[in-house]
PDB file of C-alpha atoms in Angstrom:
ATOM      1  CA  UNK A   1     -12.983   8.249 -19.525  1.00  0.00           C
ATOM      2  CA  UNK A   2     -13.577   5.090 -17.967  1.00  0.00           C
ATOM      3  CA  UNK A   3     -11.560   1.497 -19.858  1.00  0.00           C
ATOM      4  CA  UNK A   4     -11.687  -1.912 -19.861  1.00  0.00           C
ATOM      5  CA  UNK A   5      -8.007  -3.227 -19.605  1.00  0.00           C
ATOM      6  CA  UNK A   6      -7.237  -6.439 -20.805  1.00  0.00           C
ATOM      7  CA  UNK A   7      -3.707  -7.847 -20.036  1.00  0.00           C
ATOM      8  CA  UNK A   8      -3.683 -11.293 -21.724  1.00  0.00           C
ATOM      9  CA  UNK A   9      -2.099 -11.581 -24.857  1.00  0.00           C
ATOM     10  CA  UNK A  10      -4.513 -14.468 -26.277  1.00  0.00           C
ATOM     11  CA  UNK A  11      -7.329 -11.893 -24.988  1.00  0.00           C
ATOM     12  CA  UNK A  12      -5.805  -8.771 -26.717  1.00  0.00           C
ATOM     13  CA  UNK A  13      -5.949 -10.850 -30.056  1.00  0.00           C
ATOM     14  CA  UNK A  14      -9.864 -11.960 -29.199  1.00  0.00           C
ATOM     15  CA  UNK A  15     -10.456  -8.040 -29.041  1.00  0.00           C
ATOM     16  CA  UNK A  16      -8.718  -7.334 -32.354  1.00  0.00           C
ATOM     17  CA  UNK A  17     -10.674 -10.151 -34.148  1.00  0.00           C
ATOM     18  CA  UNK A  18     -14.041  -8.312 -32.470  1.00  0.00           C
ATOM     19  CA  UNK A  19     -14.221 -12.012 -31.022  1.00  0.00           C
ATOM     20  CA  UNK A  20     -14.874 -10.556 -27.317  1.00  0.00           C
ATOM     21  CA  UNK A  21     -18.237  -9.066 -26.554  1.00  0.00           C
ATOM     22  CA  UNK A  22     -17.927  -9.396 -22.918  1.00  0.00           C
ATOM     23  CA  UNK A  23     -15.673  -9.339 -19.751  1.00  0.00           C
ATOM     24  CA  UNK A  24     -16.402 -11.549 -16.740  1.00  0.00           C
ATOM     25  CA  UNK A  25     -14.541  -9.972 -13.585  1.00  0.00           C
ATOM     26  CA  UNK A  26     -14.501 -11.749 -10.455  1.00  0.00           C
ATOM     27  CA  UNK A  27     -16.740  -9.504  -7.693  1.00  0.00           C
ATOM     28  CA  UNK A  28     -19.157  -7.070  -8.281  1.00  0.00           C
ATOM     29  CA  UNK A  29     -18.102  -4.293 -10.556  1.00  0.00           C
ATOM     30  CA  UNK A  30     -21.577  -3.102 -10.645  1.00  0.00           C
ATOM     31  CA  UNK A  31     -20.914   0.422  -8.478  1.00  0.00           C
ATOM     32  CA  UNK A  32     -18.364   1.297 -11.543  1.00  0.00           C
ATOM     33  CA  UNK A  33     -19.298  -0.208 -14.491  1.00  0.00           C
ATOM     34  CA  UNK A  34     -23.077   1.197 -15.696  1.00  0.00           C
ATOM     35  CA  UNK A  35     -25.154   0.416 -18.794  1.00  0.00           C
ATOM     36  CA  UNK A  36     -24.862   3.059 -21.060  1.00  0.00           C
ATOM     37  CA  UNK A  37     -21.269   4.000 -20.138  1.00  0.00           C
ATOM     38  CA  UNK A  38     -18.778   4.775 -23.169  1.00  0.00           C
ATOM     39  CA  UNK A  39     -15.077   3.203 -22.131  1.00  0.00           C
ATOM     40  CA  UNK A  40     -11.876   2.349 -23.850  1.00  0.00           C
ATOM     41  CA  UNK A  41     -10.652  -1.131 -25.115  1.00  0.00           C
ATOM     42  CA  UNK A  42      -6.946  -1.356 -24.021  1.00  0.00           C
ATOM     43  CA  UNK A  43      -4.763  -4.114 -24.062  1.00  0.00           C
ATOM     44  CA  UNK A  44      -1.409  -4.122 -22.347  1.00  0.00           C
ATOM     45  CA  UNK A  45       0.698  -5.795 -19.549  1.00  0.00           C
ATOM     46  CA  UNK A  46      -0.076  -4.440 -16.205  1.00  0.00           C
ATOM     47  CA  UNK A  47       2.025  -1.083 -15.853  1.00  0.00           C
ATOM     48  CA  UNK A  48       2.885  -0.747 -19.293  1.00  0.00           C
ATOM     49  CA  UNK A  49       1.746   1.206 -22.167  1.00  0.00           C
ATOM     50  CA  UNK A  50      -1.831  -0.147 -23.387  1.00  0.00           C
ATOM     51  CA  UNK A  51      -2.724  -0.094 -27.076  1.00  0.00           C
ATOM     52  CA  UNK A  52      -6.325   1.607 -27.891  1.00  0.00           C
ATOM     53  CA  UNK A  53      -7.997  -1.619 -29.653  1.00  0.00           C
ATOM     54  CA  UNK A  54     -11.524   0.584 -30.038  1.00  0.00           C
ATOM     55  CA  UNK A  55     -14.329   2.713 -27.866  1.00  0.00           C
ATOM     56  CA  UNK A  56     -17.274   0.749 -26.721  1.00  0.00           C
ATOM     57  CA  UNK A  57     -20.583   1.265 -25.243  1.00  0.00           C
ATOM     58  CA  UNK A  58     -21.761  -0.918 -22.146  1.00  0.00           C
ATOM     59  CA  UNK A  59     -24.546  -2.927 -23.016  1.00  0.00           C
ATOM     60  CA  UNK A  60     -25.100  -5.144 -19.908  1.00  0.00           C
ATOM     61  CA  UNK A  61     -23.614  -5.242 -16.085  1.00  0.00           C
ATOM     62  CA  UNK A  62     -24.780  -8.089 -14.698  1.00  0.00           C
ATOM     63  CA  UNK A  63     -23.732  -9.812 -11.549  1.00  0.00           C
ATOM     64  CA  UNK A  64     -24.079 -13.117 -10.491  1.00  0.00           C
ATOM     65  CA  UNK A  65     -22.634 -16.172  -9.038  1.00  0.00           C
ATOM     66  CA  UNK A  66     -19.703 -17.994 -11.727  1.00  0.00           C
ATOM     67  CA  UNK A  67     -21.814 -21.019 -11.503  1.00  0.00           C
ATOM     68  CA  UNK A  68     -24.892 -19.522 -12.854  1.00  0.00           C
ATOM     69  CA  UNK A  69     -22.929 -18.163 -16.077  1.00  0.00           C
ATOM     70  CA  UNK A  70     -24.440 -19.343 -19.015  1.00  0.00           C
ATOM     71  CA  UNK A  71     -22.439 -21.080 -22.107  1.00  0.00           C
ATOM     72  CA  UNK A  72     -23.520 -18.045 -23.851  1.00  0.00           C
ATOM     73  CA  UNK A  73     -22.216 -15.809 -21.718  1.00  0.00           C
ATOM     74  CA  UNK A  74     -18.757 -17.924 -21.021  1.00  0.00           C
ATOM     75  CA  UNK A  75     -18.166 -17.717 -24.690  1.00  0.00           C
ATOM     76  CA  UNK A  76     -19.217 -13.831 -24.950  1.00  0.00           C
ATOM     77  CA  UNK A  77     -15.449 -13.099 -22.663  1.00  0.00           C
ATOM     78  CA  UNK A  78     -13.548 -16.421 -23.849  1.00  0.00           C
ATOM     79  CA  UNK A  79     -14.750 -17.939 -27.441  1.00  0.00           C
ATOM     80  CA  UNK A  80     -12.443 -20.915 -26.194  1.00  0.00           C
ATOM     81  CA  UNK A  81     -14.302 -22.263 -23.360  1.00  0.00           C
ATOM     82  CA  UNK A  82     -18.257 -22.905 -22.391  1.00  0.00           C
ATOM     83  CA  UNK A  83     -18.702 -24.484 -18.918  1.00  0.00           C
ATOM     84  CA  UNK A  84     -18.714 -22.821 -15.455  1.00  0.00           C
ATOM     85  CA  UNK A  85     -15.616 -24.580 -14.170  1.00  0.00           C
ATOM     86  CA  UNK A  86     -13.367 -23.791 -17.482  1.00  0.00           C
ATOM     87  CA  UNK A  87     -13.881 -20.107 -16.143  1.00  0.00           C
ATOM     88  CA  UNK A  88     -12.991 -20.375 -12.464  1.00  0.00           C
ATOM     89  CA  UNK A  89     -10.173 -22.081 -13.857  1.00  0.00           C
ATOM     90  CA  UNK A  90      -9.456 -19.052 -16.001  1.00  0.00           C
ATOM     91  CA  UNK A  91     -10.056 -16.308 -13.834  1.00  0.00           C
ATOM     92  CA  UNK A  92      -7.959 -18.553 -10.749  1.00  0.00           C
ATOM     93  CA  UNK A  93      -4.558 -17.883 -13.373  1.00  0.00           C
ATOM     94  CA  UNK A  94      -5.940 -14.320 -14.087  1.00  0.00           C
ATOM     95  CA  UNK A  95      -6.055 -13.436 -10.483  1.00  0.00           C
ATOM     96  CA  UNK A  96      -3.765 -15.547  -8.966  1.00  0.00           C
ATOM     97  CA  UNK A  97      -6.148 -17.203  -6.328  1.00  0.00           C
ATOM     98  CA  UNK A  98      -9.097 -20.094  -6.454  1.00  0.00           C
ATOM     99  CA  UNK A  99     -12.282 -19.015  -7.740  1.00  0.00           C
ATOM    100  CA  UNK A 100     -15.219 -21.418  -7.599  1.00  0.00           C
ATOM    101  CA  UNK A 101     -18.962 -21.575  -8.879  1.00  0.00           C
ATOM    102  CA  UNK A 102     -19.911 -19.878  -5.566  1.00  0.00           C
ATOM    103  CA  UNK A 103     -17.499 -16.629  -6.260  1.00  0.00           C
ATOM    104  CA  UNK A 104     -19.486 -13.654  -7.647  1.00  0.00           C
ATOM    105  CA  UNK A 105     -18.852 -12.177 -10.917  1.00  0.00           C
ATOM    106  CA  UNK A 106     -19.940  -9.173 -12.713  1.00  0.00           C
ATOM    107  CA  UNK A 107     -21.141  -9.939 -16.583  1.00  0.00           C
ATOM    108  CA  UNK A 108     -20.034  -6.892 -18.510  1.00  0.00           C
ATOM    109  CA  UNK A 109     -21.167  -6.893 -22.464  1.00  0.00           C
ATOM    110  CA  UNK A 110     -19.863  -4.431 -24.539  1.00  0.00           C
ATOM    111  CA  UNK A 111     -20.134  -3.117 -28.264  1.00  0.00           C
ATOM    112  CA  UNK A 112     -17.682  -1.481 -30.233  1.00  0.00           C
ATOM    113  CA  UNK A 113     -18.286   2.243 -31.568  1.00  0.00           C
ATOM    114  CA  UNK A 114     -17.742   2.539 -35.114  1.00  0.00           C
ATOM    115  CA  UNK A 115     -16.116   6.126 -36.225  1.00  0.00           C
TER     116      UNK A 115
END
């Protein structure tokens, strides 16, 4: 089985609220991440034990360049922030390097799958 990880605190919470539809990843993620794909939810620091938040279903892979993210779509991985250049800034502390409007990212949506 394929996951998502998620190793923000502040993001793990997000997921457990069913706040978080979406994941924006910096590059194209498109060669492993397919529509249709069933993964798991997990939240966790980097190698440590993850916690299961739920299954989901990809909806959407979708890459493009950061600056052509939509507020919609900013708001689908982060309900806290809207505009192009709050997410470089986020995914810059995320990966620990600048990211700009010109960096590619890969849109993934996602829906939970109820038992």
């Amino acid at each position: 089985m394929y996951a998502l990880n998620f190793y923000s605190p502040v993001v793990a919470d997000q997921l457990r609220q069913r706040r978080k539809t979406a994941t924006i990843r910096l590059g194209d993620k498109s060669g492993k991440y397919k529509k249709g794909m069933i993964v798991a939810v997990l939240a966790g620091a980097r190698y440590s034990p993850r916690e299961k938040i739920f299954d989901a279903v990809v909806d959407k892979v979708e890459v493009k360049r950061l600056g052509d993210l939509s507020p919609i779509e900013i708001e689908r991985d982060n309900p806290e922030l809207r505009r192009p250049d709050e997410m470089a800034h986020f995914l810059s502390t995320l990966y620990n390097r600048a990211v700009s409007s010109d960096d590619l990212v890969t849109v993934i949506r996602f829906s939970e799958i109820k038992a």
